[in-house]
């Protein structure tokens, strides 16, 4: 019966991990994806604007 006690923790952790992966996969996309993408695009645009403003101006 010791083998059952030895196998129980890894089996429980495996079931929990599979459930966690399923939740992560199911929550990808949908309405929240558009909002997240817009937030990332805005952050990139802001960072690019700051980088361009801080860059030294070359005179041609």
PDB file of N, CA and C in Angstrom, residues 18-33:
ATOM      1  N   UNK A  18      -2.551  20.131 -15.190  1.00  0.00           N
ATOM      2  CA  UNK A  18      -3.372  20.020 -16.401  1.00  0.00           C
ATOM      3  C   UNK A  18      -4.538  21.015 -16.332  1.00  0.00           C
ATOM      4  N   UNK A  19      -5.168  21.121 -15.170  1.00  0.00           N
ATOM      5  CA  UNK A  19      -6.252  22.093 -15.005  1.00  0.00           C
ATOM      6  C   UNK A  19      -5.774  23.519 -15.185  1.00  0.00           C
ATOM      7  N   UNK A  20      -4.606  23.837 -14.662  1.00  0.00           N
ATOM      8  CA  UNK A  20      -4.042  25.176 -14.808  1.00  0.00           C
ATOM      9  C   UNK A  20      -3.766  25.502 -16.277  1.00  0.00           C
ATOM     10  N   UNK A  21      -3.192  24.563 -16.995  1.00  0.00           N
ATOM     11  CA  UNK A  21      -2.909  24.773 -18.417  1.00  0.00           C
ATOM     12  C   UNK A  21      -4.211  24.971 -19.193  1.00  0.00           C
ATOM     13  N   UNK A  22      -5.233  24.205 -18.877  1.00  0.00           N
ATOM     14  CA  UNK A  22      -6.518  24.353 -19.569  1.00  0.00           C
ATOM     15  C   UNK A  22      -7.130  25.720 -19.320  1.00  0.00           C
ATOM     16  N   UNK A  23      -7.036  26.220 -18.093  1.00  0.00           N
ATOM     17  CA  UNK A  23      -7.574  27.547 -17.778  1.00  0.00           C
ATOM     18  C   UNK A  23      -6.804  28.613 -18.547  1.00  0.00           C
ATOM     19  N   UNK A  24      -5.491  28.499 -18.584  1.00  0.00           N
ATOM     20  CA  UNK A  24      -4.676  29.479 -19.306  1.00  0.00           C
ATOM     21  C   UNK A  24      -5.029  29.473 -20.790  1.00  0.00           C
ATOM     22  N   UNK A  25      -5.156  28.300 -21.376  1.00  0.00           N
ATOM     23  CA  UNK A  25      -5.464  28.217 -22.804  1.00  0.00           C
ATOM     24  C   UNK A  25      -6.855  28.763 -23.096  1.00  0.00           C
ATOM     25  N   UNK A  26      -7.829  28.468 -22.235  1.00  0.00           N
ATOM     26  CA  UNK A  26      -9.197  28.921 -22.485  1.00  0.00           C
ATOM     27  C   UNK A  26      -9.344  30.423 -22.317  1.00  0.00           C
ATOM     28  N   UNK A  27      -8.508  31.056 -21.506  1.00  0.00           N
ATOM     29  CA  UNK A  27      -8.648  32.489 -21.286  1.00  0.00           C
ATOM     30  C   UNK A  27      -7.893  33.314 -22.318  1.00  0.00           C
ATOM     31  N   UNK A  28      -7.208  32.676 -23.235  1.00  0.00           N
ATOM     32  CA  UNK A  28      -6.521  33.413 -24.294  1.00  0.00           C
ATOM     33  C   UNK A  28      -7.532  33.812 -25.351  1.00  0.00           C
ATOM     34  N   UNK A  29      -7.362  35.005 -25.897  1.00  0.00           N
ATOM     35  CA  UNK A  29      -8.263  35.455 -26.950  1.00  0.00           C
ATOM     36  C   UNK A  29      -9.514  36.091 -26.393  1.00  0.00           C
ATOM     37  N   UNK A  30     -10.498  36.257 -27.236  1.00  0.00           N
ATOM     38  CA  UNK A  30     -11.767  36.838 -26.824  1.00  0.00           C
ATOM     39  C   UNK A  30     -11.709  38.346 -26.734  1.00  0.00           C
ATOM     40  N   UNK A  31     -12.639  38.926 -25.993  1.00  0.00           N
ATOM     41  CA  UNK A  31     -12.750  40.373 -25.868  1.00  0.00           C
ATOM     42  C   UNK A  31     -11.548  40.961 -25.150  1.00  0.00           C
ATOM     43  N   UNK A  32     -11.009  40.237 -24.185  1.00  0.00           N
ATOM     44  CA  UNK A  32      -9.872  40.751 -23.428  1.00  0.00           C
ATOM     45  C   UNK A  32      -8.627  40.851 -24.306  1.00  0.00           C
ATOM     46  N   UNK A  33      -8.517  40.007 -25.321  1.00  0.00           N
ATOM     47  CA  UNK A  33      -7.334  40.016 -26.184  1.00  0.00           C
ATOM     48  C   UNK A  33      -7.204  41.349 -26.910  1.00  0.00           C
TER      49      UNK A  33
END
